[in-house]
mmCIF file of C-alpha atoms and ligand atoms in Angstrom:
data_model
loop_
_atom_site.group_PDB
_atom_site.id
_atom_site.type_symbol
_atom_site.label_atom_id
_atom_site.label_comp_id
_atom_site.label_asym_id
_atom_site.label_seq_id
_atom_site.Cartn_x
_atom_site.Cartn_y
_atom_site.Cartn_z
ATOM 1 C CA UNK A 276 125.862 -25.109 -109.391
ATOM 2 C CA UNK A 277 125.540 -28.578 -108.552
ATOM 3 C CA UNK A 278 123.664 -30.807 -110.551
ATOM 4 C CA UNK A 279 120.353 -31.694 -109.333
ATOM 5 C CA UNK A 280 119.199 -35.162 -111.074
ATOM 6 C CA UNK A 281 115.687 -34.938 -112.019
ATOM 7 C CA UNK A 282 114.206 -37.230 -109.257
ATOM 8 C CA UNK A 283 116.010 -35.389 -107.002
ATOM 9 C CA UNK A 284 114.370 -32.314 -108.364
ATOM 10 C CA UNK A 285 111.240 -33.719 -108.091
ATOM 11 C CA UNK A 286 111.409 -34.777 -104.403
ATOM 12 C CA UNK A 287 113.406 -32.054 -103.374
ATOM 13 C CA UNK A 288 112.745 -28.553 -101.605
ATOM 14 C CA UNK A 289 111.139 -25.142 -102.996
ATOM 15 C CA UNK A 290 114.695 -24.035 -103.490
ATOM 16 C CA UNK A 291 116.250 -27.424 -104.818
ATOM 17 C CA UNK A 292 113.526 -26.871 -107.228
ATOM 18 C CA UNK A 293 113.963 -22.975 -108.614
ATOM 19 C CA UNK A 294 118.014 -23.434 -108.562
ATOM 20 C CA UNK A 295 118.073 -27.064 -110.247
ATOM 21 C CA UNK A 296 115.152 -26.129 -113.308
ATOM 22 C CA UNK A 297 117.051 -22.800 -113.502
ATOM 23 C CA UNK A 298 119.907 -24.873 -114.739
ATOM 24 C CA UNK A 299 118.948 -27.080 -116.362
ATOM 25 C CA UNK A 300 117.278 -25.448 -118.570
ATOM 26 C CA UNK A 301 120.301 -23.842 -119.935
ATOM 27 C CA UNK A 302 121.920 -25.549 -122.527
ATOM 28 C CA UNK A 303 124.837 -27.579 -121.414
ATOM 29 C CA UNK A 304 128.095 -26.007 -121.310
ATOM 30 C CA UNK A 305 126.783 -22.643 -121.795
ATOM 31 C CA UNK A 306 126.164 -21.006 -118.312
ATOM 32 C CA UNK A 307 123.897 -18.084 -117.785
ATOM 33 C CA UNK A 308 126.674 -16.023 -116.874
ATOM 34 C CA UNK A 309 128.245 -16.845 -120.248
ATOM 35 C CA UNK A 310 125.465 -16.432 -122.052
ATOM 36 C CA UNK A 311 124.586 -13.018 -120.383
ATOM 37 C CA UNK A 312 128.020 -11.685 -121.345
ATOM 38 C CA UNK A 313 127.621 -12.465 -125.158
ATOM 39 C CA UNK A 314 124.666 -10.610 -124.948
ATOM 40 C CA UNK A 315 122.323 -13.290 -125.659
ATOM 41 C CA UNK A 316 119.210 -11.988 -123.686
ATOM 42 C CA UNK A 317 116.804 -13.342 -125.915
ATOM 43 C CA UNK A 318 117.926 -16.407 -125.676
ATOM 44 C CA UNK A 319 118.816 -16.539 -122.280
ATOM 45 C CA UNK A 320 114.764 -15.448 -120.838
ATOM 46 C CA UNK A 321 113.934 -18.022 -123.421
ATOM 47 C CA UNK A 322 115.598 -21.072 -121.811
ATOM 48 C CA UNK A 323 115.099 -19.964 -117.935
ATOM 49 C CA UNK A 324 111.444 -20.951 -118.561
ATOM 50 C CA UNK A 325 110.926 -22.606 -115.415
ATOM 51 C CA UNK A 326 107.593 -22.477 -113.749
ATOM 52 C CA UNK A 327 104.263 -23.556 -114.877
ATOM 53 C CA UNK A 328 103.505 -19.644 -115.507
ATOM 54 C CA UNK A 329 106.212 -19.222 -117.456
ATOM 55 C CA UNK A 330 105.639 -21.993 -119.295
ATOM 56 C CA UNK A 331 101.888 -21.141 -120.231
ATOM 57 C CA UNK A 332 102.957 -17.736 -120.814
ATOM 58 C CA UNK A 333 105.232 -19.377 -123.323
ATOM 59 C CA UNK A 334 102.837 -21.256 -125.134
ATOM 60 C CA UNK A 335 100.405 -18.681 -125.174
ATOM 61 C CA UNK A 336 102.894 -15.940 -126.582
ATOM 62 C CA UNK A 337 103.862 -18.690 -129.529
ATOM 63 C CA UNK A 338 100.187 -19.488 -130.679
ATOM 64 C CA UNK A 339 99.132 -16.162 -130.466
ATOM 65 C CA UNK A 340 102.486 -15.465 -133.284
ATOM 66 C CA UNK A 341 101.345 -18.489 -135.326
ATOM 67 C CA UNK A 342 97.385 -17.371 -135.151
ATOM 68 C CA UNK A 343 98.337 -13.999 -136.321
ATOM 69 C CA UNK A 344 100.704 -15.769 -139.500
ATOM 70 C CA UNK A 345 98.098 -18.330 -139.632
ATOM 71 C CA UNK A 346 94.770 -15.509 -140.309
ATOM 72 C CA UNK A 347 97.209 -13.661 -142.496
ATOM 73 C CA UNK A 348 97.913 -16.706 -144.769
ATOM 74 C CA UNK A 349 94.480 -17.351 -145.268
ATOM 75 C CA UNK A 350 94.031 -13.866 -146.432
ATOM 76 C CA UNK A 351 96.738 -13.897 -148.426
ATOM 77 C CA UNK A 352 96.113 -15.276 -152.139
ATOM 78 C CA UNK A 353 99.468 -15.566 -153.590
ATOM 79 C CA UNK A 354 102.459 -18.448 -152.295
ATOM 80 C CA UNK A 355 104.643 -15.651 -151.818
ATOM 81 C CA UNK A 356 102.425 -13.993 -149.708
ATOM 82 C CA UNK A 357 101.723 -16.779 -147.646
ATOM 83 C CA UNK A 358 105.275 -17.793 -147.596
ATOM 84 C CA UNK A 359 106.086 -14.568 -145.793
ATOM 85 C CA UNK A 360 103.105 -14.934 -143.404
ATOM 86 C CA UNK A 361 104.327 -18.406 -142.114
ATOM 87 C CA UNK A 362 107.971 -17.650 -142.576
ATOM 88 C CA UNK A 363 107.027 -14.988 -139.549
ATOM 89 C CA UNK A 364 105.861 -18.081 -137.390
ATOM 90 C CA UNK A 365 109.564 -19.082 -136.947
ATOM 91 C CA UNK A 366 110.975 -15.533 -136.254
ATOM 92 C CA UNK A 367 112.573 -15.253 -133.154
ATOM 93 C CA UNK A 368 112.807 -19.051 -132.294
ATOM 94 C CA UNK A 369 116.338 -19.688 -134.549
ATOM 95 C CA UNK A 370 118.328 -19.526 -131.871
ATOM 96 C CA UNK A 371 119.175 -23.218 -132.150
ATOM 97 C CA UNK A 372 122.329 -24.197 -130.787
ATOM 98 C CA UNK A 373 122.728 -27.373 -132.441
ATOM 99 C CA UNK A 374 125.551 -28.685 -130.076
ATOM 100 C CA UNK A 375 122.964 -28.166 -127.206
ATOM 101 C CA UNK A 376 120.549 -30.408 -128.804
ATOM 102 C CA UNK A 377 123.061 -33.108 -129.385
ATOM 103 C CA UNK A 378 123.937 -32.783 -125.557
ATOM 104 C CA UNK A 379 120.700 -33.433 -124.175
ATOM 105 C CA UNK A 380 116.634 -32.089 -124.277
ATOM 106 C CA UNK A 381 115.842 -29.133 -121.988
ATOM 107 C CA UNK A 382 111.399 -28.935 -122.654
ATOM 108 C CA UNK A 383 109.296 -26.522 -121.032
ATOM 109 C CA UNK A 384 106.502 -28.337 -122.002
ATOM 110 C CA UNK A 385 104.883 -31.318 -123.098
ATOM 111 C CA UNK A 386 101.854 -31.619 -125.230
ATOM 112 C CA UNK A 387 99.238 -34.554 -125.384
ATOM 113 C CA UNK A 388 97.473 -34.090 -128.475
ATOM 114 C CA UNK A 389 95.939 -35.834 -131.667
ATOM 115 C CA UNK A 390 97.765 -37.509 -134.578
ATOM 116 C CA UNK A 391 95.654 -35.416 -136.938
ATOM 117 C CA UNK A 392 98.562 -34.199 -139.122
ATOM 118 C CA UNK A 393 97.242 -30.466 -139.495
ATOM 119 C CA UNK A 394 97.913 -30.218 -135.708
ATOM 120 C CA UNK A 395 101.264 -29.925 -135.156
ATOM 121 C CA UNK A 396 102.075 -28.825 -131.506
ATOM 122 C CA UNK A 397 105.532 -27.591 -132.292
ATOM 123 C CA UNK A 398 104.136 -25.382 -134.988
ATOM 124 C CA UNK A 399 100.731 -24.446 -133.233
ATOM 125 C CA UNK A 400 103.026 -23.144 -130.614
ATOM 126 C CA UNK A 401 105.789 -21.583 -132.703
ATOM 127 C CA UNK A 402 108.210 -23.845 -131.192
ATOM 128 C CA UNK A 403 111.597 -25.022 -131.643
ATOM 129 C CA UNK A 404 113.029 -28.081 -131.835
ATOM 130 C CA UNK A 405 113.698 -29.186 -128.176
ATOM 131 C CA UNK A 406 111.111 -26.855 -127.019
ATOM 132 C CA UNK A 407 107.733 -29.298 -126.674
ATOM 133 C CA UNK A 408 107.800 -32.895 -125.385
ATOM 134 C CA UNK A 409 105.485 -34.059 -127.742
ATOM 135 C CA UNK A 410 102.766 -36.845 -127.117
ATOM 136 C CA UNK A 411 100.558 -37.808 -130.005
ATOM 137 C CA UNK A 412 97.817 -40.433 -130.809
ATOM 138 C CA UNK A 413 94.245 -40.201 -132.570
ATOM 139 C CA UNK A 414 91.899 -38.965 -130.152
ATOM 140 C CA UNK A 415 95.095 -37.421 -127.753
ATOM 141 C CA UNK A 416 93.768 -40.261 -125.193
ATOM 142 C CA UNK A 417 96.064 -41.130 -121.958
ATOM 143 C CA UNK A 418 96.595 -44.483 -123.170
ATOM 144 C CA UNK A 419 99.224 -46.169 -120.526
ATOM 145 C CA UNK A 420 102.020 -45.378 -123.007
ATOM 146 C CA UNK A 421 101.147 -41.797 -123.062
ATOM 147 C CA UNK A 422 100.846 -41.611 -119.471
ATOM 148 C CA UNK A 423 104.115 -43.312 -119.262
ATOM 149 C CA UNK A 424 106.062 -40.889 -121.327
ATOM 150 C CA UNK A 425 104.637 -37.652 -119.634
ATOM 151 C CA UNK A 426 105.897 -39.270 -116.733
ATOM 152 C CA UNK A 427 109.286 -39.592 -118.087
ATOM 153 C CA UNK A 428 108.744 -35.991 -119.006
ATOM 154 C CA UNK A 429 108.328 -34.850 -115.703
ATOM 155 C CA UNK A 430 110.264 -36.929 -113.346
ATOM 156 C CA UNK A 431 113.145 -37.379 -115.639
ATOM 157 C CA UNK A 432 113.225 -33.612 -117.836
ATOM 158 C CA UNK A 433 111.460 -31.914 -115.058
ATOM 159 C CA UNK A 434 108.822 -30.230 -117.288
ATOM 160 C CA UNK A 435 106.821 -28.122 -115.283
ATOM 161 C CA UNK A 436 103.576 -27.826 -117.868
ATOM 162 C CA UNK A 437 101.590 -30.008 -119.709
ATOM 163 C CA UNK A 438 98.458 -29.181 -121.908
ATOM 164 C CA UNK A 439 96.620 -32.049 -123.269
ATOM 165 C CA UNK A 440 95.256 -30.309 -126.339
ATOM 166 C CA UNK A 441 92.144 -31.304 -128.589
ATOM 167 C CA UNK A 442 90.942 -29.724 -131.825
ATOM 168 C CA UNK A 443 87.992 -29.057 -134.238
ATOM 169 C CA UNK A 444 87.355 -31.270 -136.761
ATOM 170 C CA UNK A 445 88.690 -34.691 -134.689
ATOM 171 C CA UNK A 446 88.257 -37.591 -137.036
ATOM 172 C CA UNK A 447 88.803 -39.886 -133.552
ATOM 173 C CA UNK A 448 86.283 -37.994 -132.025
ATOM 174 C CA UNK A 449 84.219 -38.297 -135.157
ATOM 175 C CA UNK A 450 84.383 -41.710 -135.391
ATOM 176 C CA UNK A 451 83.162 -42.170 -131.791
ATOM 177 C CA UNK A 452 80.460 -40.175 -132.326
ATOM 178 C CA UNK A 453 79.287 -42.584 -135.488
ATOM 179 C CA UNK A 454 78.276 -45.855 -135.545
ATOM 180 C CA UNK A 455 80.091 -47.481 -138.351
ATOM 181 C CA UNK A 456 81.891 -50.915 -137.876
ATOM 182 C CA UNK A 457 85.500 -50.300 -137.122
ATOM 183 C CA UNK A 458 88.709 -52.283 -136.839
ATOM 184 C CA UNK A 459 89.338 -54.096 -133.627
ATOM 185 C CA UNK A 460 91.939 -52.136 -132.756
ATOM 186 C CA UNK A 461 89.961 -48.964 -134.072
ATOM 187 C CA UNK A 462 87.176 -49.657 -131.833
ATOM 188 C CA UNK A 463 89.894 -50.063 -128.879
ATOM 189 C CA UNK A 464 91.387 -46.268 -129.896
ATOM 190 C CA UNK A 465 87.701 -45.223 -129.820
ATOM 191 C CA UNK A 466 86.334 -46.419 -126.648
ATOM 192 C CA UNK A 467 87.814 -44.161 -123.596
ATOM 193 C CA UNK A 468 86.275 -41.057 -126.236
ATOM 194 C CA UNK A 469 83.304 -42.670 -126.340
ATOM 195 C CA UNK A 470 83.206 -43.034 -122.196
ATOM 196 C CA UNK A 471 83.871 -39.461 -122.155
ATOM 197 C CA UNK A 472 80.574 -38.312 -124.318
ATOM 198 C CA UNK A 473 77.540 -37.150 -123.020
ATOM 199 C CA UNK A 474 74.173 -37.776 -125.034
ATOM 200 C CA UNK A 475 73.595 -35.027 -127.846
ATOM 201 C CA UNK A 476 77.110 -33.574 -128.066
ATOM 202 C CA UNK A 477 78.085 -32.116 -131.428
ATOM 203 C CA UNK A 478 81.594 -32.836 -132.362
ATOM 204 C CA UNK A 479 82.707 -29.335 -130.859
ATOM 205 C CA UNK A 480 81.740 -30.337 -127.000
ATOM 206 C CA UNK A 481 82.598 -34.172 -127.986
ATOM 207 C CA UNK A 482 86.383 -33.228 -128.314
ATOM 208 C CA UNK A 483 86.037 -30.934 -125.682
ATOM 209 C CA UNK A 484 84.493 -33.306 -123.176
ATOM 210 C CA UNK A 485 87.846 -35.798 -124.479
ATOM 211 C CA UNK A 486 90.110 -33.018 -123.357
ATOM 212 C CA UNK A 487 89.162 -32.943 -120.121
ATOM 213 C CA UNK A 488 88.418 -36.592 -119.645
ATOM 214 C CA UNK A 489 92.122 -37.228 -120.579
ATOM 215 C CA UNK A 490 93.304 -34.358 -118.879
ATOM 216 C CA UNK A 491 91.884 -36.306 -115.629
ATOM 217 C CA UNK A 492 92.729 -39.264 -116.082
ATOM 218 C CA UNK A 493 96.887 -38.501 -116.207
ATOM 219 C CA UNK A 494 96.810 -37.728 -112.432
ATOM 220 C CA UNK A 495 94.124 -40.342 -111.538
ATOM 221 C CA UNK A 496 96.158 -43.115 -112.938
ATOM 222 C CA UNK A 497 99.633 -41.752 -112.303
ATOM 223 C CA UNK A 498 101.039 -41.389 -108.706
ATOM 224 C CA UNK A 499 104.116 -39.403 -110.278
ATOM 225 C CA UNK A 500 101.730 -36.440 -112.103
ATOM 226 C CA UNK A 501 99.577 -36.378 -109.073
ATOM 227 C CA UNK A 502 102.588 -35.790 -106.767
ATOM 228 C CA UNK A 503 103.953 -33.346 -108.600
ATOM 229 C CA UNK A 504 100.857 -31.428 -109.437
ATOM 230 C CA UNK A 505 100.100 -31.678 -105.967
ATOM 231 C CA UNK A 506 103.498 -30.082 -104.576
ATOM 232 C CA UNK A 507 103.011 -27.071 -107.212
ATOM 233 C CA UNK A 508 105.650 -28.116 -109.436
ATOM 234 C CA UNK A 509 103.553 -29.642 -112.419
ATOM 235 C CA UNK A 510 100.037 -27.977 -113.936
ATOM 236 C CA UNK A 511 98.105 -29.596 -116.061
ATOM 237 C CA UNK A 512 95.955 -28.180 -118.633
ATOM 238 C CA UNK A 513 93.170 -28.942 -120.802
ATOM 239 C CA UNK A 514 93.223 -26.811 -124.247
ATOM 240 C CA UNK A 515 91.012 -26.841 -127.810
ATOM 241 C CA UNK A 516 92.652 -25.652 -130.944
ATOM 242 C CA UNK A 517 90.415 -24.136 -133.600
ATOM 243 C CA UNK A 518 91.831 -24.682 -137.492
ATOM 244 C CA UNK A 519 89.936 -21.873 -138.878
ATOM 245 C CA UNK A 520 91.343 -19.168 -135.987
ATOM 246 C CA UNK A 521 94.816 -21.008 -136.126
ATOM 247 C CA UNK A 522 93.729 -20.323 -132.048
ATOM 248 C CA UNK A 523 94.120 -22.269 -128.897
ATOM 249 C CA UNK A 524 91.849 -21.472 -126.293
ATOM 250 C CA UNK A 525 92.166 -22.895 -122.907
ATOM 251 C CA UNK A 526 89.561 -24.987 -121.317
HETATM 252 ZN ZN1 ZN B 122 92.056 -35.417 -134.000
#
């Protein structure tokens, strides 16, 4: 096939589109064909991800593996026991070809979500490496810099999904929600939550009402995500992860 670049992709036709994600989502230098012969279904369905469906299917498939490993750890009182609960996160997704990953990225999707270290997108989502673009600050807020790398992730990677993704227990969201004094640059990282919050949210709605605000603001303030959301080839989604559940729930 010939290569499609990625701005070609993303100005180019309905069928421009289908062949060039098709293929580039392969690893390089292993063809489907080649693949297909070695008998590497699994593999195979896992890298022809290629529309937003698939790609939310994806994502939804993974968390629903890591909720499940996630409920059972809790249960679970000894480290051996949780051990095996978690180890069954990863099952399926060590398919890594290493010489793929040194070759180039091939994402699905890309997440924007909080710096809170207990929310791990690749992990929430029982993903590999090279699986999730990953975008990450306190609060998950479309700062100019994240906006700038989704839009790398899209025009230049040609990832068809991206979920900005809050959870419970925010300590951004918390801290625009309080009134203590806070660093200048603090209060900077705090202010597009706090323009987000209606009067009387609890911290639940708060990092809800974040989600969405930041969700918005990606294809009000980029021309690229709004074009491409527009012509069907990106969707953007607004999602809440709940610690205790190990669940993400869309919003
Ligand atoms: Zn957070």
């Amino acid at each position: 096939m010939a290569s499609l670049t990625r701005r070609q992709w993303l100005v180019g036709s309905a069928g421009a589109l289908a062949a060039g994600l098709t293929g580039a989502l392969l690893p390089p230098g292993r063809p489907a064909a080649a693949l297909a012969a070695a008998g590497d279904a699994e593999l195979l369905a896992r890298l022809q991800v290629c529309t937003p469906a698939d790609g939310l299917a994806r994502l939804l498939e993974g968390n629903a593996r890591f909720a499940q490993a996630w409920r059972a750890a809790r249960l679970d009182g000894s480290p051996e026991q949780r051990m095996q609960a978690l180890g069954r996160i990863w099952q399926g997704n060590c398919q890594i070809d290493p010489q793929a990953l040194v070759e180039g990225q091939r994402p699905f999707a890309a997440v924007l979500s909080c710096a809170d270290a207990r929310v791990d997108p690749g992990w929430l989502f029982a993903c590999a490496a090279g699986e999730l673009f990953q975008v990450r600050s306190a609060g998950n807020t479309a700062f100019n810099a994240a906006i700038a790398s989704l839009e790398f992730a899209v025009g230049e990677l040609g990832v068809p999904l991206l979920v900005v993704l809050g959870h419970s227990g925010c300590g951004a969201v918390t801290a625009a929600l309080a009134s203590e004094p806070l660093t200048p640059l603090l209060e900077e990282l705090v202010t597009p939550i706090r323009a987000s919050l209606q009067s009387g949210d609890d911290l639940t709605q708060a990092v809800q009402a974040n989600v969405r605000h930041a969700a918005g603001q990606l294809t009000a303030r980029s021309a690229l995500l709004s074009r491409a959301v527009d012509r069907g080839q990106l969707r953007i989604l607004s999602a809440y992860f709940d610690l205790g559940s190990g669940q993400v729930s869309l919003l």
